[in-house]
CSV table of C-alpha atoms in Angstrom, one decimal:
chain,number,residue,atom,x,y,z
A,1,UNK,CA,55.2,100.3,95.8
A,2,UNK,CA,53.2,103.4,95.7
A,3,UNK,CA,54.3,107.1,96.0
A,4,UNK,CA,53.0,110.4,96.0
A,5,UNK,CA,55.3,112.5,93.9
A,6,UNK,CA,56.1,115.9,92.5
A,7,UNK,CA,57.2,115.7,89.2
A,8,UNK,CA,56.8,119.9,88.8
A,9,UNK,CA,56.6,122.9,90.5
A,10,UNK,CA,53.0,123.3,91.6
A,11,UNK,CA,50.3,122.9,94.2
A,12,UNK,CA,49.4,119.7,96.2
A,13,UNK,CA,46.7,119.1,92.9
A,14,UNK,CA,49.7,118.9,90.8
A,15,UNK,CA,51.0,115.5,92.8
A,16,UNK,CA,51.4,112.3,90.8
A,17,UNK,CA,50.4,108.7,92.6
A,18,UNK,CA,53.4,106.5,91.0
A,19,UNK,CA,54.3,102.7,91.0
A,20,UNK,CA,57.7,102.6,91.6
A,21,UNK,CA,60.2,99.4,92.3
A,22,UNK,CA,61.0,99.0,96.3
A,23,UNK,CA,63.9,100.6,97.5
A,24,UNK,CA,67.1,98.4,98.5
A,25,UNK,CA,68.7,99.3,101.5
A,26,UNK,CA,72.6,99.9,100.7
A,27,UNK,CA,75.2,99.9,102.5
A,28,UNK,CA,74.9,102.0,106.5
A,29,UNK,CA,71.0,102.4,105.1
A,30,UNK,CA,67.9,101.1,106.5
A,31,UNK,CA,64.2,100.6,104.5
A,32,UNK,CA,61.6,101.5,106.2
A,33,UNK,CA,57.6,100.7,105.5
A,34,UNK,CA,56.0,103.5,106.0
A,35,UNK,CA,52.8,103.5,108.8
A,36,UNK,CA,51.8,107.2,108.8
A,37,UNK,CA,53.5,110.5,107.8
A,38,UNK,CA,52.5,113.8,109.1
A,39,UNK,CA,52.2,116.9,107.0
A,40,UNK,CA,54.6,120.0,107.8
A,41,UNK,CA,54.1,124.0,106.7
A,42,UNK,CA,57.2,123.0,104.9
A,43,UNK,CA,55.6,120.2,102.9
A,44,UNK,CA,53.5,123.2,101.4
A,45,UNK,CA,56.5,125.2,100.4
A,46,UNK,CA,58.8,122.6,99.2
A,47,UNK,CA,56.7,121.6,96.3
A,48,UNK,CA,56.3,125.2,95.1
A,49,UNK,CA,60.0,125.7,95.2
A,50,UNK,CA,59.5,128.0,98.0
A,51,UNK,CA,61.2,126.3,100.8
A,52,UNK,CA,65.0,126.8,101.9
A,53,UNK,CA,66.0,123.3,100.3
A,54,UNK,CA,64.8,122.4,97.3
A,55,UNK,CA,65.1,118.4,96.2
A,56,UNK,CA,65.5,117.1,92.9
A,57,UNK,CA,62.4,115.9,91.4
A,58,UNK,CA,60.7,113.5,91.0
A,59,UNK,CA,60.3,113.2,95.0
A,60,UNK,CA,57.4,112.9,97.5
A,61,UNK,CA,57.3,115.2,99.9
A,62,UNK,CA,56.8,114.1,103.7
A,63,UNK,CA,59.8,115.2,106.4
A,64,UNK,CA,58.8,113.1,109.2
A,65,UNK,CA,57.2,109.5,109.6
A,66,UNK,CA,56.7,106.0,112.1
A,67,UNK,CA,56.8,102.8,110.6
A,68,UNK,CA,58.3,99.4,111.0
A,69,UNK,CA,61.9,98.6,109.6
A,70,UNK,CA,61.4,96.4,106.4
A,71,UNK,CA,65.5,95.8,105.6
A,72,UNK,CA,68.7,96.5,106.6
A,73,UNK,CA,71.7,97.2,104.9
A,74,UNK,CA,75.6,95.8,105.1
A,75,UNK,CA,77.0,97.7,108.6
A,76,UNK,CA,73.9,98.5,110.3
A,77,UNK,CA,74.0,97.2,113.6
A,78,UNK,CA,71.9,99.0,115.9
A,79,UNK,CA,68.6,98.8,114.4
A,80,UNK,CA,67.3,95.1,113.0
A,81,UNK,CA,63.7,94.1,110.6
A,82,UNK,CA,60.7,94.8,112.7
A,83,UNK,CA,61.6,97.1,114.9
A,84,UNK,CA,59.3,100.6,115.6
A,85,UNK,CA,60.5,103.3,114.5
A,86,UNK,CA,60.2,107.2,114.1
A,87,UNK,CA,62.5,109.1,110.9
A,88,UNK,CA,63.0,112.0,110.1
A,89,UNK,CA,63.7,112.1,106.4
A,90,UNK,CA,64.0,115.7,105.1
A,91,UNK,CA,61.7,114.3,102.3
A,92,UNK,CA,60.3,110.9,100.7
A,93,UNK,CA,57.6,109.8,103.4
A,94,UNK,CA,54.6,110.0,101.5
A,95,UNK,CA,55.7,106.5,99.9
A,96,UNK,CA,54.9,103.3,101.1
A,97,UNK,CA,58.9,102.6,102.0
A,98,UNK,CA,61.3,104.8,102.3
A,99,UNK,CA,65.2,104.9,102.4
A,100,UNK,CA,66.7,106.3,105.7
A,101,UNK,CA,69.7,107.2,107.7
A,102,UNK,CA,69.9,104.9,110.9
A,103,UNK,CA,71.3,108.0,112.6
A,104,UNK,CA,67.8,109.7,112.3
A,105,UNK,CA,65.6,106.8,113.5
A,106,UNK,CA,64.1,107.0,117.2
A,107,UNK,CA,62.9,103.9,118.7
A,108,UNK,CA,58.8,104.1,118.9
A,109,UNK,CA,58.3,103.8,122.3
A,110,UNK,CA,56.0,101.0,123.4
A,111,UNK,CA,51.8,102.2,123.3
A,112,UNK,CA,52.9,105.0,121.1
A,113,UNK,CA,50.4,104.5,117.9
A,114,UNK,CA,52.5,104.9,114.5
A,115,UNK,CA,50.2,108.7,114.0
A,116,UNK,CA,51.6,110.0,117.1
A,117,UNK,CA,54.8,108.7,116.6
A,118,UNK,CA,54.4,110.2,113.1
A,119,UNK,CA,52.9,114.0,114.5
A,120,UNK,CA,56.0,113.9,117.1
A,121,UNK,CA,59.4,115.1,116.6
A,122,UNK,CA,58.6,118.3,114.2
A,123,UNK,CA,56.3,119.6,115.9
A,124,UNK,CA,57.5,119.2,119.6
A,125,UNK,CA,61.0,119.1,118.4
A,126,UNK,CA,60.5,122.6,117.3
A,127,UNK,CA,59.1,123.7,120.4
A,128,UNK,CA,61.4,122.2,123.0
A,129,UNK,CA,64.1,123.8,121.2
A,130,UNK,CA,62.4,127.5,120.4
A,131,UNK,CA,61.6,127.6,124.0
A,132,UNK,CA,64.6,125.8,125.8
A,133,UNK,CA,67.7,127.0,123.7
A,134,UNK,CA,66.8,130.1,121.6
A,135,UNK,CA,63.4,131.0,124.4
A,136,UNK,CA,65.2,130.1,127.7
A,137,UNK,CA,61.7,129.5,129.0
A,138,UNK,CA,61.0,129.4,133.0
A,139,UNK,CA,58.7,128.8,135.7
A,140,UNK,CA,57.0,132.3,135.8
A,141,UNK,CA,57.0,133.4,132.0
A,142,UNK,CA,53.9,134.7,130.0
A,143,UNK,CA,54.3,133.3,126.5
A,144,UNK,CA,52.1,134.5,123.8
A,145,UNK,CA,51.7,132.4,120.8
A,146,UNK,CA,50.3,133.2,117.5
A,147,UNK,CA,48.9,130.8,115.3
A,148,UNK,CA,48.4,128.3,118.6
A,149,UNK,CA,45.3,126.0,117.0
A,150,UNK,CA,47.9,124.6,114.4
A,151,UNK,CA,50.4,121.5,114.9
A,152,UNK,CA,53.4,123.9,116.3
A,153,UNK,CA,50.5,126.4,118.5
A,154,UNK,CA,49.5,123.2,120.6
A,155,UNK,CA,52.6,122.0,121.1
A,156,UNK,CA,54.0,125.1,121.9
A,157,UNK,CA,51.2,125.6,124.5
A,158,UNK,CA,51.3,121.8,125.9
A,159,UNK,CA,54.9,122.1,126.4
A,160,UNK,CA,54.8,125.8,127.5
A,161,UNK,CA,52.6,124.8,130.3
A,162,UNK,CA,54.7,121.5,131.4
A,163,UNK,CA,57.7,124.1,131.8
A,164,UNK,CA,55.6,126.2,134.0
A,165,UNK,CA,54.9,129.4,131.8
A,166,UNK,CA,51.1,130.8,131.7
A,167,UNK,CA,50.3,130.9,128.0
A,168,UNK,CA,48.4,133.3,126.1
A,169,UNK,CA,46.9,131.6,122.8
A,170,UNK,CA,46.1,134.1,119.7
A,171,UNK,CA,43.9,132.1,117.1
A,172,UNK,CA,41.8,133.2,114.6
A,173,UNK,CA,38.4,131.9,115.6
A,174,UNK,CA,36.7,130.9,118.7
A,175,UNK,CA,36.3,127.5,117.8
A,176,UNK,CA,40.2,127.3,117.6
A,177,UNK,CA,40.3,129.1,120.7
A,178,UNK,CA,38.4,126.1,122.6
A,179,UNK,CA,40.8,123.9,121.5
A,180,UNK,CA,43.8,126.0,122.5
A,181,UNK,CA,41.9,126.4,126.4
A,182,UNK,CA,41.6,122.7,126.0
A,183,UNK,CA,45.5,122.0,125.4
A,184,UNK,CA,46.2,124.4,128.4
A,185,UNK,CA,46.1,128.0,127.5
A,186,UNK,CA,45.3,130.2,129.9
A,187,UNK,CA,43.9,133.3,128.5
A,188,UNK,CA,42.9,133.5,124.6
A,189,UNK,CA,42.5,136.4,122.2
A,190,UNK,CA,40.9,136.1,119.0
A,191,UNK,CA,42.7,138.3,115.5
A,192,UNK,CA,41.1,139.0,112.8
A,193,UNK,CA,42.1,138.1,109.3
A,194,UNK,CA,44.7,139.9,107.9
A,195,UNK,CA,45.5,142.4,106.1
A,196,UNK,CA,44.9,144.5,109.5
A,197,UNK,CA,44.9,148.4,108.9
A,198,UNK,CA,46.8,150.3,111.1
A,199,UNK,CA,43.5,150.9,113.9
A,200,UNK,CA,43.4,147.3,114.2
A,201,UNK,CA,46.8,146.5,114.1
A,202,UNK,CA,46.6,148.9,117.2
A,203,UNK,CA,43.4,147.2,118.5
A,204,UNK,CA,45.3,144.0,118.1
A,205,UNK,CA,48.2,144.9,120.4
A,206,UNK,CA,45.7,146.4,123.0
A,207,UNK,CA,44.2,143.4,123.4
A,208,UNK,CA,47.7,141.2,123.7
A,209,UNK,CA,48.8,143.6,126.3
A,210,UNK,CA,45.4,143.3,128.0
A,211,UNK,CA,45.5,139.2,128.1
A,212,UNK,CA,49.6,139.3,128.9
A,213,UNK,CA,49.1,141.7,131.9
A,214,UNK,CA,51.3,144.7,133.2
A,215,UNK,CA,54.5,143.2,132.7
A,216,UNK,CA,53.8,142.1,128.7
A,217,UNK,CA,54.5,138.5,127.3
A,218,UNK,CA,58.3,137.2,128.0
A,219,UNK,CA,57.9,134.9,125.1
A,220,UNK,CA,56.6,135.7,121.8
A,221,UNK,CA,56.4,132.3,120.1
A,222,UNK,CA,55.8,134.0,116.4
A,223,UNK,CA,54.4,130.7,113.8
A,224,UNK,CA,52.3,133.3,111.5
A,225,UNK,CA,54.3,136.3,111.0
A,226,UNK,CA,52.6,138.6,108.6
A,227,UNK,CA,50.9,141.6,110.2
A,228,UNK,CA,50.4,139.4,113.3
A,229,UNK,CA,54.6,140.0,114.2
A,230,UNK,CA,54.2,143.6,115.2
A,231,UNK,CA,51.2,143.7,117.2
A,232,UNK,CA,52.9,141.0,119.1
A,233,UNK,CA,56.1,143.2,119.5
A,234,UNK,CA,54.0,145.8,120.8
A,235,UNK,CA,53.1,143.6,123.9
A,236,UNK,CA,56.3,141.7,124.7
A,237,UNK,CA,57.8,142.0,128.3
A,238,UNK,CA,61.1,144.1,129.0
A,239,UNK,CA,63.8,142.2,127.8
A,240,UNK,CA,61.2,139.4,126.6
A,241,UNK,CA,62.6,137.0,123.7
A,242,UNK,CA,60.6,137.2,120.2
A,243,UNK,CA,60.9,134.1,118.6
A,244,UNK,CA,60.7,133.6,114.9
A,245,UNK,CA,59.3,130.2,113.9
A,246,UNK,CA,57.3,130.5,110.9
A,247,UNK,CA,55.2,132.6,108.2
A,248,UNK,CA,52.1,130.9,107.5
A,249,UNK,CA,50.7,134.4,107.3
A,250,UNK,CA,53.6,136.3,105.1
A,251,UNK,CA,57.1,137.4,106.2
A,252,UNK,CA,56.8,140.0,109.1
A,253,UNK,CA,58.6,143.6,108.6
A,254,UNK,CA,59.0,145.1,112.2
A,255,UNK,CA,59.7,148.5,113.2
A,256,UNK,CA,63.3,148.0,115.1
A,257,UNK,CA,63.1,150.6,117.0
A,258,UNK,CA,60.7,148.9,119.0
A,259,UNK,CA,63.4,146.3,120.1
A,260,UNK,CA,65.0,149.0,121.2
A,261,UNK,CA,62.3,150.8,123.4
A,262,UNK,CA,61.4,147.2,124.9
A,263,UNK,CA,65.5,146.1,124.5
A,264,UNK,CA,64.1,142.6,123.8
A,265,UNK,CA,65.6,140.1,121.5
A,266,UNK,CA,64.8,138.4,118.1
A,267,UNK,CA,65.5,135.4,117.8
A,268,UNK,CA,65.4,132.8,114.7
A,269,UNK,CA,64.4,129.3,115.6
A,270,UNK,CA,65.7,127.0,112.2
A,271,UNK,CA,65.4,123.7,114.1
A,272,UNK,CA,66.2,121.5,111.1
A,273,UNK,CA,69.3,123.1,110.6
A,274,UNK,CA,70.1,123.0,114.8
A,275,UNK,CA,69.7,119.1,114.6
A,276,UNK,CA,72.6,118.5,111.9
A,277,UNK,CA,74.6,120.9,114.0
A,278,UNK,CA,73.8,119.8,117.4
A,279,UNK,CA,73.0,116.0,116.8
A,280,UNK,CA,73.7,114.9,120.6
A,281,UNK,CA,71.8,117.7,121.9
A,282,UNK,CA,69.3,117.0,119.8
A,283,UNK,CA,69.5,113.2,120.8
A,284,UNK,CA,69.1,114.4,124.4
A,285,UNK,CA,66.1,116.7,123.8
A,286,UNK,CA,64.3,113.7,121.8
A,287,UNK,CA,64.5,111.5,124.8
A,288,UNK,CA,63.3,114.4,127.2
A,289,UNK,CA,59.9,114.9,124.9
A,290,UNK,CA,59.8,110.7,124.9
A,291,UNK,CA,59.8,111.0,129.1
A,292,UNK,CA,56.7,113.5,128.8
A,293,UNK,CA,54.5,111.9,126.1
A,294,UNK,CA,55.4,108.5,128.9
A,295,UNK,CA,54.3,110.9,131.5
A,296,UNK,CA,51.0,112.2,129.8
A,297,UNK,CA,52.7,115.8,129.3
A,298,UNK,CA,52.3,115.9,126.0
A,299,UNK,CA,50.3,114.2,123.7
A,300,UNK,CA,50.0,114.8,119.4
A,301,UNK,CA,46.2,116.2,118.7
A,302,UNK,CA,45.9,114.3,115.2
A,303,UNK,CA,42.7,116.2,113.6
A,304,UNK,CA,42.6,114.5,110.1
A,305,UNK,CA,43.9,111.2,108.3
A,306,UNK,CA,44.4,111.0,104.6
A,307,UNK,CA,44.7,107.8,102.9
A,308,UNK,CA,48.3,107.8,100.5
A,309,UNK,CA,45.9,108.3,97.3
A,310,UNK,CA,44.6,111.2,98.7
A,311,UNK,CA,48.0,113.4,100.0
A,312,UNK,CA,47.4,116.2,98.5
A,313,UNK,CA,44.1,117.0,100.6
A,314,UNK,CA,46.0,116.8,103.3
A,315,UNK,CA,49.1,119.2,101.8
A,316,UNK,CA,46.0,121.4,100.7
A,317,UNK,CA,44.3,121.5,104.4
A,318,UNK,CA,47.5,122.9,106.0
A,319,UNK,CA,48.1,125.4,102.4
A,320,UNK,CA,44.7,127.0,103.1
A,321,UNK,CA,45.5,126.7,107.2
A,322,UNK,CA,42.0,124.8,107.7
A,323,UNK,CA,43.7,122.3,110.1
A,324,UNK,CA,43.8,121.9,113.6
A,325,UNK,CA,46.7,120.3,115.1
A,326,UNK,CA,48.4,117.5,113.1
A,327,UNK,CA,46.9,116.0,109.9
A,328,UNK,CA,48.7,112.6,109.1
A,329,UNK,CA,48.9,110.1,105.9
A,330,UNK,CA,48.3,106.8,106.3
A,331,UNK,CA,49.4,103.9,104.3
């Protein structure tokens, strides 16, 4: 079979295409032939070493991917050859089978394409947890999020509406502000690029205050970070919840004393790391985001599609944040 690997610590034009023997699914193990398999922010860290977990190498990189099961192994008993599936594999999808745990397949539902399938769990996985558990999100909120064009933003925005929240979509140009009106958000403002001096840092937050309204945003829903985070800060409601997702744009340093003067939260949303913990919940959550993608709720914007040869354009087009809501590899 053929896999994208990283043999070294490096970019995505450091990736190796290898011929490598099928896998053999071993005991409690399915194989699964890999359909699509999206690309993750942390698909761009792991292969720089840059990323909390940090696999042995040689490995392809690839966390979450739809395909149809190829074999099972001795024990398995719940899932049988041919059916659809969704996995979530940590790493290893950008291979044309993979090895995975049977406790982290999901049924594909039925008129689910394998690239939405593919773009699914991460992404809205994420988001139904940042703004259920750690956002406690209701009818009635302003959320503001940053970074709202990419995979997470219009996920965050699509589900963000289907709770009931108004949304406030910050994006860096007004071409990714169309597409962030077009998902469902209500008001847009436009950043510039960073690094922001400290008139338009100010300029920043006047205009987040100006599109949240009087009372500020309830929910900051923070994927960029960088000098993005405080600005934000600056226009978050009384006791509104600041959620930390991600740092396309750097690692934020805010002034605390503003969580004082606001006496909001921050909160850390490390979802991988909630689904080991909390695998029923987790379970239950999946099933909810099933139900709306059923119910036209939500619905995966794939932008881009990458043949497996050519993975490490599509690693590169989320490195230099070019893309626009999911970009997937297919096999």
């Amino acid at each position: 079979m053929k896999a994208l690997q990283t043999h070294a610590v490096g970019g995505p034009d450091t990736l190796v295409l290898d011929d490598l023997p099928d896998p053999v699914a071993g005991p409690g193990q399915v194989v699964v032939a890999v359909k699509a398999c999206s690309i993750n922010f942390p698909d761009t860290l792991m292969i720089r070493d840059m990323y909390q977990f940090k696999p042995q190498r040689p490995y392809s990189p690839g966390g979450e991917l739809a395909g149809v099961i190829d074999s099972v192994g001795e024990g398995v008993t719940d899932w049988k050859v041919g059916d659809r599936v969704i996995a979530m594999v940590g790493n290893g999808g950008l291979r044309e089978k993979v090895v995975a745990d049977p406790a982290r397949l999901f049924a594909l539902p039925e008129g689910v394409d394998f690239e939405t399938g593919a773009s699914l769990l991460m992404t809205y996985g994420t988001n139904i947890h940042g703004l259920v558990d750690r956002g406690q999100i209701k009818a009635g909120d302003t959320v503001l999020v940053l970074g709202a064009a990419g995979g997470i933003g219009l996920a965050a925005i699509e589900l963000s509406k289907a709770f009931g929240a108004r949304v406030v979509a910050a994006v860096s140009t007004e071409e990714k502000g169309q597409i962030a009106r077009e998902a469902g958000a209500d008001e847009v403002v436009i950043y510039p690029r960073a690094p922001l001096d400290k008139a338009q840092s100010k300029e920043l937050a006047d205009a987040f205050k100006a599109a949240c309204g009087p009372n500020g945003a309830d929910i900051v829903y923070d994927v960029i970070g960088g000098d993005y985070s405080e600005p934000a800060v600056r226009a978050i409601a009384w006791e509104g919840r600041f959620l930390v997702i991600g740092f396309t744009a750097g690692i934020a340093k805010l002034p605390l004393n503003l969580t004082l003067l606001k006496a909001c939260d921050v909160r850390g949303v490390f979802w991988g790391a909630w689904t080991a913990r909390e695998p029923v919940k987790f379970k239950e959550e999946v099933a909810q985001l099933f139900e709306m993608v059923e119910q036209g709720k939500i619905r995966p914007r794939v932008s881009a599609r990458f043949p497996l040869e050519r993975g490490g354009e599509a690693i590169a087009m989320l490195e230099n944040r070019q893309a626009v809501g999911k970009v997937v590899v297919t096999m």
